[in-house]
Each structure stands twice: as C-alpha cells, then as structure tokens.
PDB file of C-alpha atoms in Angstrom:
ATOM      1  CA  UNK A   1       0.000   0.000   0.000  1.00  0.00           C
ATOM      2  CA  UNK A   2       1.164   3.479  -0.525  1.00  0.00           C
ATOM      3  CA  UNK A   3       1.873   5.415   2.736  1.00  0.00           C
ATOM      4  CA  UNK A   4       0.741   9.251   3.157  1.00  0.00           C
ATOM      5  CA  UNK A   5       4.433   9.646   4.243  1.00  0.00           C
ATOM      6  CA  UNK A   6       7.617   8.002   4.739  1.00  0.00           C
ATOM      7  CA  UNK A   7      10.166   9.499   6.814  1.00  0.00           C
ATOM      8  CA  UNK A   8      13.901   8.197   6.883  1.00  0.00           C
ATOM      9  CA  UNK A   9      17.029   7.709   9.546  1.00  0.00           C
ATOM     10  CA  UNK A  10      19.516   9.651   7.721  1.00  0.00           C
ATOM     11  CA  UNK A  11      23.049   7.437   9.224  1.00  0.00           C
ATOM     12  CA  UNK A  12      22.850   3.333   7.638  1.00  0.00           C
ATOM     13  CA  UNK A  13      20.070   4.045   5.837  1.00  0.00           C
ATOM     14  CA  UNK A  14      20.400   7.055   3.406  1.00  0.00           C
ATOM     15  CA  UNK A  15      24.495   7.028   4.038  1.00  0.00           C
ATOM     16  CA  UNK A  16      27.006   4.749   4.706  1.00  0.00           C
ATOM     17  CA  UNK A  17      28.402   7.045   7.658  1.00  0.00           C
ATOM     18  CA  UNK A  18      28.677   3.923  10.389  1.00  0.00           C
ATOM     19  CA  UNK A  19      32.284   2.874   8.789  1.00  0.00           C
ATOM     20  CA  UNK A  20      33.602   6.456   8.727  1.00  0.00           C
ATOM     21  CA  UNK A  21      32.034   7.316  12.331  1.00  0.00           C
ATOM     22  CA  UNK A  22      33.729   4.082  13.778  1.00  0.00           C
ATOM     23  CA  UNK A  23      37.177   4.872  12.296  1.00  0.00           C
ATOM     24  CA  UNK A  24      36.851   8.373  13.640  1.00  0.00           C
ATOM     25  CA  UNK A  25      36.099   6.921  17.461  1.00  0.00           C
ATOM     26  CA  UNK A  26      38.746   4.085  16.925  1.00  0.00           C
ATOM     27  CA  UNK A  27      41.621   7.179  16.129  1.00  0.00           C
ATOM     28  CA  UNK A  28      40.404   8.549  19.475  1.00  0.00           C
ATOM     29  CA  UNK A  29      40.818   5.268  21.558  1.00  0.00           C
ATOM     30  CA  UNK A  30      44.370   4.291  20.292  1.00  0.00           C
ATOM     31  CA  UNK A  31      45.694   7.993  20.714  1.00  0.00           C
ATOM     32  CA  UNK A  32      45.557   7.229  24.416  1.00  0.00           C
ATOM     33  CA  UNK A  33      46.404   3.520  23.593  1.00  0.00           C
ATOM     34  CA  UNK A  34      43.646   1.728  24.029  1.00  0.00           C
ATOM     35  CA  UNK A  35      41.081  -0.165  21.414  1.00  0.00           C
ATOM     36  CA  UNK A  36      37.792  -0.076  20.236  1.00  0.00           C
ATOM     37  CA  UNK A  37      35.868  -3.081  18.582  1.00  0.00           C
ATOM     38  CA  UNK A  38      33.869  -3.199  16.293  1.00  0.00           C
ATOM     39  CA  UNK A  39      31.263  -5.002  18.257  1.00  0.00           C
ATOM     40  CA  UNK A  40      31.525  -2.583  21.703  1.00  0.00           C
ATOM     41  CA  UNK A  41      30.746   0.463  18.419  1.00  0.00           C
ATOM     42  CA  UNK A  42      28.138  -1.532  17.378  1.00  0.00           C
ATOM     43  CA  UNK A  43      25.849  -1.187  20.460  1.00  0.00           C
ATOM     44  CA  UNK A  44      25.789   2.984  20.141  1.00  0.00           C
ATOM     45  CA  UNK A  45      24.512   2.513  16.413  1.00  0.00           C
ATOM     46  CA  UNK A  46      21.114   4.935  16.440  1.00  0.00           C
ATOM     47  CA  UNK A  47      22.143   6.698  19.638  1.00  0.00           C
ATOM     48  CA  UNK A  48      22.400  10.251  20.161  1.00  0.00           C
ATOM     49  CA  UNK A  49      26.346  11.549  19.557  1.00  0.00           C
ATOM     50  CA  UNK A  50      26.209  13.412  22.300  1.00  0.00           C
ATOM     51  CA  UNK A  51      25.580  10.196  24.494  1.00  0.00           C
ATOM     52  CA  UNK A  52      27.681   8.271  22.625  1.00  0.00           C
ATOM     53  CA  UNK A  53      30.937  10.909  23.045  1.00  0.00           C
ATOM     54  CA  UNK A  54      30.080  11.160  27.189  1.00  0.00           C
ATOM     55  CA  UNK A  55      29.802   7.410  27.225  1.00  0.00           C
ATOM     56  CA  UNK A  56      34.308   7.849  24.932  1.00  0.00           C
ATOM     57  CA  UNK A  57      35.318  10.285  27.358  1.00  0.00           C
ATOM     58  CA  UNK A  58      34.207   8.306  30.712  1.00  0.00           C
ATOM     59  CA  UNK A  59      35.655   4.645  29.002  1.00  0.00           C
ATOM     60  CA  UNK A  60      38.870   6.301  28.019  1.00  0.00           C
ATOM     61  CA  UNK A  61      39.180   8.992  30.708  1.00  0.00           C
ATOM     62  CA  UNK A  62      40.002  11.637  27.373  1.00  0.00           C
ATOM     63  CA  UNK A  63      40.757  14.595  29.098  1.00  0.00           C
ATOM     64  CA  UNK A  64      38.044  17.017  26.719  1.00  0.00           C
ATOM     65  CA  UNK A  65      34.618  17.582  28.168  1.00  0.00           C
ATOM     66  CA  UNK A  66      32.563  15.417  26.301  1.00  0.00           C
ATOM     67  CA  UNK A  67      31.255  18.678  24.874  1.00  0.00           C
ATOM     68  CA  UNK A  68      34.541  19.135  23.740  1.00  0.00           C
ATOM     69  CA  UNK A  69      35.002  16.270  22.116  1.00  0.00           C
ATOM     70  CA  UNK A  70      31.262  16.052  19.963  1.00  0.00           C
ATOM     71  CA  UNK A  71      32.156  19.777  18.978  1.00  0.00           C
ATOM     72  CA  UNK A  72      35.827  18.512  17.620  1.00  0.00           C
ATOM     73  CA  UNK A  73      34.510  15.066  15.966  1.00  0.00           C
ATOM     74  CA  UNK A  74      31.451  16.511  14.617  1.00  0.00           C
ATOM     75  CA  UNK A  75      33.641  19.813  12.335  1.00  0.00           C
ATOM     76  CA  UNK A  76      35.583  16.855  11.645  1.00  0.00           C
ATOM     77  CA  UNK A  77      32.934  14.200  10.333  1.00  0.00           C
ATOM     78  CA  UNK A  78      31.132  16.899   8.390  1.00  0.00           C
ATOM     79  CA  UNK A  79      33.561  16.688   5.512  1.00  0.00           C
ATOM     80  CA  UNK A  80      32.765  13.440   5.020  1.00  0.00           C
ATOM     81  CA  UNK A  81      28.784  13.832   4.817  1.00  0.00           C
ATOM     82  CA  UNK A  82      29.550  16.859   2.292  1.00  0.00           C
ATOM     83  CA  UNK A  83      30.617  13.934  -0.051  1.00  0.00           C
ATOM     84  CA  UNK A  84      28.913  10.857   1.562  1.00  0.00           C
ATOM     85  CA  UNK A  85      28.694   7.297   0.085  1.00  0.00           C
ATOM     86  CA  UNK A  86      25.243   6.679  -0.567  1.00  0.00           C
ATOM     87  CA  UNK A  87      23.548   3.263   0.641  1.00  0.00           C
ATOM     88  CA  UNK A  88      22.555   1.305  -2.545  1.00  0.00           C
ATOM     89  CA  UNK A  89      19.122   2.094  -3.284  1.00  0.00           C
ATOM     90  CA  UNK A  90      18.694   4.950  -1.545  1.00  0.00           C
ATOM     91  CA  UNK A  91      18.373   7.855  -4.369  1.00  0.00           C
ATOM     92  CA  UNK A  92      16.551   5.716  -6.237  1.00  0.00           C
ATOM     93  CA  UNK A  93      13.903   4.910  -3.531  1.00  0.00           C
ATOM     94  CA  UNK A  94      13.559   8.771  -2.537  1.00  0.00           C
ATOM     95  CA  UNK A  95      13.238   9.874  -6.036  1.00  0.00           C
ATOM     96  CA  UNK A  96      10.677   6.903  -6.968  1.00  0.00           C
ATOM     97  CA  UNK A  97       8.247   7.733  -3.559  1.00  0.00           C
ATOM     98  CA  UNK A  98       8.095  11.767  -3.958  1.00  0.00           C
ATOM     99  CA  UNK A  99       7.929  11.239  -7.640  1.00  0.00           C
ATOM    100  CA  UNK A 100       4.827   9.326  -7.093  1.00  0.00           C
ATOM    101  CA  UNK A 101       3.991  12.068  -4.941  1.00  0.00           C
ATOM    102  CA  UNK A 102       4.572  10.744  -1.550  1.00  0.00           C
ATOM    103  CA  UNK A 103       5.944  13.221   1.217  1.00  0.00           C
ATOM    104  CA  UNK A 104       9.397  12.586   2.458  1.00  0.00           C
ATOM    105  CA  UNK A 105      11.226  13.236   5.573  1.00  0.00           C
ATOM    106  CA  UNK A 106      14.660  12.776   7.580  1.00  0.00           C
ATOM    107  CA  UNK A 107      14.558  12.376  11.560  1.00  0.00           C
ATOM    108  CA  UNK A 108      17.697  11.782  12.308  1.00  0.00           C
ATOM    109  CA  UNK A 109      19.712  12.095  15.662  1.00  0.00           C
ATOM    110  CA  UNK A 110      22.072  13.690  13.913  1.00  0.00           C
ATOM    111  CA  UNK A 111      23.179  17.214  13.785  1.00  0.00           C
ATOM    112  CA  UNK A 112      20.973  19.027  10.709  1.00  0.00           C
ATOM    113  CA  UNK A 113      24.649  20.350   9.375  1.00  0.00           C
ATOM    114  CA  UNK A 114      25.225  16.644   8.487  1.00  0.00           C
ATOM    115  CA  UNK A 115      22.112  16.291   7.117  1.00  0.00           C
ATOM    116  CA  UNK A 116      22.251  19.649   4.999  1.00  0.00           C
ATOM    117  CA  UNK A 117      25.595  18.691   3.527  1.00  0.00           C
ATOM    118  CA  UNK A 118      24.371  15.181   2.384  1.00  0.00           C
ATOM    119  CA  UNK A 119      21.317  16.273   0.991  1.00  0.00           C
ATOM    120  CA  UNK A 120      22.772  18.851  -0.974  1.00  0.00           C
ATOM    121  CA  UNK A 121      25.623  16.620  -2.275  1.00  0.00           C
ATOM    122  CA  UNK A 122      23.109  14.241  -3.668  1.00  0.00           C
ATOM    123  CA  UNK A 123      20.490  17.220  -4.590  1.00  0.00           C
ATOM    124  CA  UNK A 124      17.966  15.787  -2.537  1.00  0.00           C
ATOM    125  CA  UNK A 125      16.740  18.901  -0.895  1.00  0.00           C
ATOM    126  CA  UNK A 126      13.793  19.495  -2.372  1.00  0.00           C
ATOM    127  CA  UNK A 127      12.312  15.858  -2.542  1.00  0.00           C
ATOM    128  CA  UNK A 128      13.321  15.648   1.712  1.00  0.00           C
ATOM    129  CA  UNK A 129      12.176  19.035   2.537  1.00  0.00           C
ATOM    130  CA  UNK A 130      11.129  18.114   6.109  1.00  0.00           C
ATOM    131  CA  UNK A 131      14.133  17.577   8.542  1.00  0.00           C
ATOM    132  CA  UNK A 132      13.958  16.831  11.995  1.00  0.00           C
ATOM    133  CA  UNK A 133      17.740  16.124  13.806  1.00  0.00           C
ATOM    134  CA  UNK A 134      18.905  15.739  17.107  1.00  0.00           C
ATOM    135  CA  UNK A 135      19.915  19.362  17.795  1.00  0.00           C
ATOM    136  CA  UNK A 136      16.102  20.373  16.492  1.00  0.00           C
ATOM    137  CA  UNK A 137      14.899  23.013  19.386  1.00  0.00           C
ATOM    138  CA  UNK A 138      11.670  21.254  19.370  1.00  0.00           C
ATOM    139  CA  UNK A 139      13.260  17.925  20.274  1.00  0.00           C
ATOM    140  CA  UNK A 140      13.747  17.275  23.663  1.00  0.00           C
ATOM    141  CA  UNK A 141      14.670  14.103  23.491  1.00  0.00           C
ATOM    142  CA  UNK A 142      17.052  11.366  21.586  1.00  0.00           C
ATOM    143  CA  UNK A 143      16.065   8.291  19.984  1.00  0.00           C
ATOM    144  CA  UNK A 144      14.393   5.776  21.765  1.00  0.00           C
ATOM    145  CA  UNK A 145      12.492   8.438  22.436  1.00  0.00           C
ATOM    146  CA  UNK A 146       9.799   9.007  20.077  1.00  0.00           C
ATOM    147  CA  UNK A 147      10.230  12.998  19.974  1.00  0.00           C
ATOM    148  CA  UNK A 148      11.804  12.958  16.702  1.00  0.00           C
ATOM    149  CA  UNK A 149       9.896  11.053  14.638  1.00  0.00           C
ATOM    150  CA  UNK A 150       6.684  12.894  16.083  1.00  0.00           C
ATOM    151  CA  UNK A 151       8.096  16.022  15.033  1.00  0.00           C
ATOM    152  CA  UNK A 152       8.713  15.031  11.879  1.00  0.00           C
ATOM    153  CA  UNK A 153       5.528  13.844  11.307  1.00  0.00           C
ATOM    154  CA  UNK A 154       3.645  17.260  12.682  1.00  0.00           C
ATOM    155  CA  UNK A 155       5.965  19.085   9.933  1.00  0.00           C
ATOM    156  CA  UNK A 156       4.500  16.822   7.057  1.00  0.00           C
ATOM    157  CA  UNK A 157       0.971  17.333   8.312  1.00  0.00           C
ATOM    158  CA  UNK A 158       0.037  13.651   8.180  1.00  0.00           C
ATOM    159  CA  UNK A 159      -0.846  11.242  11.414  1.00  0.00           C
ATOM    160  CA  UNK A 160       2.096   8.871  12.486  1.00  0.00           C
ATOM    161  CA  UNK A 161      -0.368   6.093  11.912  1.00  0.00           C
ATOM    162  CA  UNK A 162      -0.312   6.860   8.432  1.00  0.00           C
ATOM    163  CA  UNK A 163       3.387   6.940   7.729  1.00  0.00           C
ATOM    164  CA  UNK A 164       6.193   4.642   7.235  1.00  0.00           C
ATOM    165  CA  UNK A 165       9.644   5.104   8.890  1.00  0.00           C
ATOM    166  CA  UNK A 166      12.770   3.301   7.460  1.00  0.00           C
ATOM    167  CA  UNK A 167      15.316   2.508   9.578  1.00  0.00           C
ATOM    168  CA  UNK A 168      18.413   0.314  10.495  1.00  0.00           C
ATOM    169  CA  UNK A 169      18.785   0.350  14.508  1.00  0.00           C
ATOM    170  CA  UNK A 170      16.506  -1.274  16.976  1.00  0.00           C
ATOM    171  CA  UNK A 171      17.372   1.912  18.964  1.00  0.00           C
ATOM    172  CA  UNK A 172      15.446   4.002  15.823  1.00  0.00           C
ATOM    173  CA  UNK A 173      12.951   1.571  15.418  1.00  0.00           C
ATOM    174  CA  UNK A 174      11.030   1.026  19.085  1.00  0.00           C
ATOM    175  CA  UNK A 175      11.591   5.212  18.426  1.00  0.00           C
ATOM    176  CA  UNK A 176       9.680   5.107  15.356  1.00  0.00           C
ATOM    177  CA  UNK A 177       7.120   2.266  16.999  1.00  0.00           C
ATOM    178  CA  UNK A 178       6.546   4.588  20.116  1.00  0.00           C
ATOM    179  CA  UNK A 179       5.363   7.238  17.790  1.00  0.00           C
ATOM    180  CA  UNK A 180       3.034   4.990  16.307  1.00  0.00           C
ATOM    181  CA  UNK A 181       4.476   4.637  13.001  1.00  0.00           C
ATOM    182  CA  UNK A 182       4.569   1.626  10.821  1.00  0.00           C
ATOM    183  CA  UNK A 183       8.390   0.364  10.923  1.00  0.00           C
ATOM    184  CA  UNK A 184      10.544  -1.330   7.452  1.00  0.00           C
ATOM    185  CA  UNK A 185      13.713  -2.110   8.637  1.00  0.00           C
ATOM    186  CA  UNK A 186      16.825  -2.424   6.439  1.00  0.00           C
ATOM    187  CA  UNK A 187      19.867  -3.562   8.554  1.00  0.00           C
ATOM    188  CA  UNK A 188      23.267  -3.041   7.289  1.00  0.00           C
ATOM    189  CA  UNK A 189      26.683  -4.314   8.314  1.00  0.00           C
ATOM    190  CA  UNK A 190      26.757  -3.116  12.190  1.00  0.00           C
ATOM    191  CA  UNK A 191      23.053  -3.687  12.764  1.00  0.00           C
ATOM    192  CA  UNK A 192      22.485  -7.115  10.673  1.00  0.00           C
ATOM    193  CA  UNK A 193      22.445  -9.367  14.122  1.00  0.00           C
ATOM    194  CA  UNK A 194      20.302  -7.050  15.937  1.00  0.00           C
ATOM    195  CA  UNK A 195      16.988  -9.156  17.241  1.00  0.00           C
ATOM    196  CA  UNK A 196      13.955  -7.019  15.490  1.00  0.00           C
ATOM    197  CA  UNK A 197      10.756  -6.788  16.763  1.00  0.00           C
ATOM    198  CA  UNK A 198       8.327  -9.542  15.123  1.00  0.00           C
ATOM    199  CA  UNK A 199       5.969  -7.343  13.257  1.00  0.00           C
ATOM    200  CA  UNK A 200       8.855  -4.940  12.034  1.00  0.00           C
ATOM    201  CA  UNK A 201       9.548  -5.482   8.274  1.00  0.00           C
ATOM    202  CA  UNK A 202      12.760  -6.152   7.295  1.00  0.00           C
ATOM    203  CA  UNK A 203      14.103  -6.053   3.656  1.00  0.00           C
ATOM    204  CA  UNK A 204      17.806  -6.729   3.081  1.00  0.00           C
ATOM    205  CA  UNK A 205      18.183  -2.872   1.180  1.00  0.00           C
ATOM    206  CA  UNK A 206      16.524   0.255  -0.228  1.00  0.00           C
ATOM    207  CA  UNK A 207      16.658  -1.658  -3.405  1.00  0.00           C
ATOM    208  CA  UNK A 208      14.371  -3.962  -2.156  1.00  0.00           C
ATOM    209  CA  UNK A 209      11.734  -0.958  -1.843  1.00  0.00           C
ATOM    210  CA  UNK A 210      12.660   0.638  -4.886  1.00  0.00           C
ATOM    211  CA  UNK A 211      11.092  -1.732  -6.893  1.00  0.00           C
ATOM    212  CA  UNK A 212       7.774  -1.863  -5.469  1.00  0.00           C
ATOM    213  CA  UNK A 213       7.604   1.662  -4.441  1.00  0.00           C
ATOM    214  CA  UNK A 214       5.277   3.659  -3.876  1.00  0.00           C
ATOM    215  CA  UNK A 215       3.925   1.004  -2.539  1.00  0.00           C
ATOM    216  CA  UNK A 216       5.722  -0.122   0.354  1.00  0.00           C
TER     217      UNK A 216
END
C-alpha cells in the first residue's frame, strides 16, 4: 500500500556514515592507547552523539569535556557527509516515492549540518524538505524516544499512523514504533544481528523498496 508519508534515519540508511564514524572513534581510543571493537561500536549505532561521546570520554578517561570532544569530531565528520557514500538504493527509492507524490522526511539524531551537507551533495533537498535532527529546538529528546519522529511527522501534516519510517537500529525503530508509526527495517553491516521486533519489516536494502515503491 502506498503510505501518506515516509520518513527516513539519515546514518545506515540514506548514508554509509557507520564505517567512517567508527574509524573516527577508533583514532580517538588508540591515541591514548587503548582499542575499540567493532562489536563494543556496534551497540551505540542509532544513539544520540552526544551520548555516545560522554559514554568515549568516561571509558577512556580523554581529558576534553565530552562537549569538547562532539564539537571537535562533529567539524571533523562533516567533511565526510559533504561527499557521503550513498547506501545502494537509496536515491533511487527517494526519487521513486516523492515522484509518485509521496511526502518525504529525515529524523535523524544527527546534527541538521550533516544532514544539509548530504542532501545537498546528492540534490535531494527538495524531494526531503522536512528535517527533523537531534539538535532540532523542538526535540527534547534522543532516539528511543519518540520525539523525533513525532516532530517530523507534525511538519509533514500527516498522522504517524499513516506513515512509514525506514530505519536500520533497533534503537530508531522502538523510536519510530513509540510514535506509532509503521516500521521497514533495512539492517546493514553493524546492525544485521540485531533481534527485530516480530511485526517490524525487514528487507535486506533500499533496493528492495525501490522496486515496489510507492507502494511499500
């Protein structure tokens, strides 16, 4: 069926921004000699950076605020979103559902410049108009929380119940769920052995929706 909306996670499901995010955090950890798997990153997938940088400075006793350190790591990640690599399908899937006139949106816990500068490098700002990120005045709250995905959905004018949000975290999901949205899932490399809720779609990429959109 063809939603009245669809509103996307902007990091692992629009771009491929875990990778580059990780590598960034793993530099931090072995300046002060220490080490950062893979699987202990994997857990803060979907949450908040500002969480995720308090929860750096307090494991590796960094001596920046954790203030400090988002404000350093975040001037630094945004040259990567101004030239992002796109998550295959994702262009496609965006052009196909506002071209068949659906309304699009981004509610992302990230900061809005990173969302600017990969919308613009892959001229997407007019078909996601509506943004919602975590350093939105109106949001008081991170995912789990629902607070950003309601937003987002009171800025496209159409009921939660009647939209679709796509994303690649359980931590975005039960977000998504708690505002009462319908959930499709598409898991990529750090989120694939995450345990999804039953009735939560799951497709194995954008692709997937791409060629049965609009109706997804």
């Amino acid at each position: 069926m063809t939603p009245g909306g669809v509103v996307f996670d902007l990091d692992g499901v629009l771009v491929d921004s875990e990778r580059a995010c990780y590598e960034l955090a793993l530099r931090v950890a072995r300046d002060v000699g220490e080490d950062l798997p893979e699987p202990t990153y994997a857990q803060f997938v979907g949450v908040a950076p500002s969480e995720f940088w308090a929860w750096m400075r307090d494991r590796f006793a960094l001596k920046e605020t954790s203030e400090q350190l988002l404000d350093i790591k975040q001037r630094e990640l945004l040259k990567w979103y101004r030239a992002p690599v796109w998550m295959p399908g994702a262009i496609s899937l965006v052009t196909a559902l506002t071209g068949a006139g659906v309304p699009c949106a981004v509610a992302s816990s990230s900061p809005r410049s990173f969302i600017e500068a990969a919308l613009s490098a892959g001229s997407l700002e007019a078909r996601l108009g509506v943004l919602v990120s975590g350093d939105d005045p109106d949001v008081d709250h991170p995912k789990p929380h629902p607070a950003i995905y309601l937003q987002a959905c009171r800025k496209l004018r159409i009921e939660p119940a009647r939209c679709v949000a796509i994303e690649d975290s359980l931590t975005g999901t039960r977000a998504a769920q708690s505002a009462g949205l319908r959930v499709i899932v598409a898991p990529n490399a750090w989120t694939r052995a995450e345990s999804f809720p039953s009735e939560v779609e799951r497709v194995e990429s954008l692709e997937e929706l791409t060629a049965r959109a609009p109706n997804i």
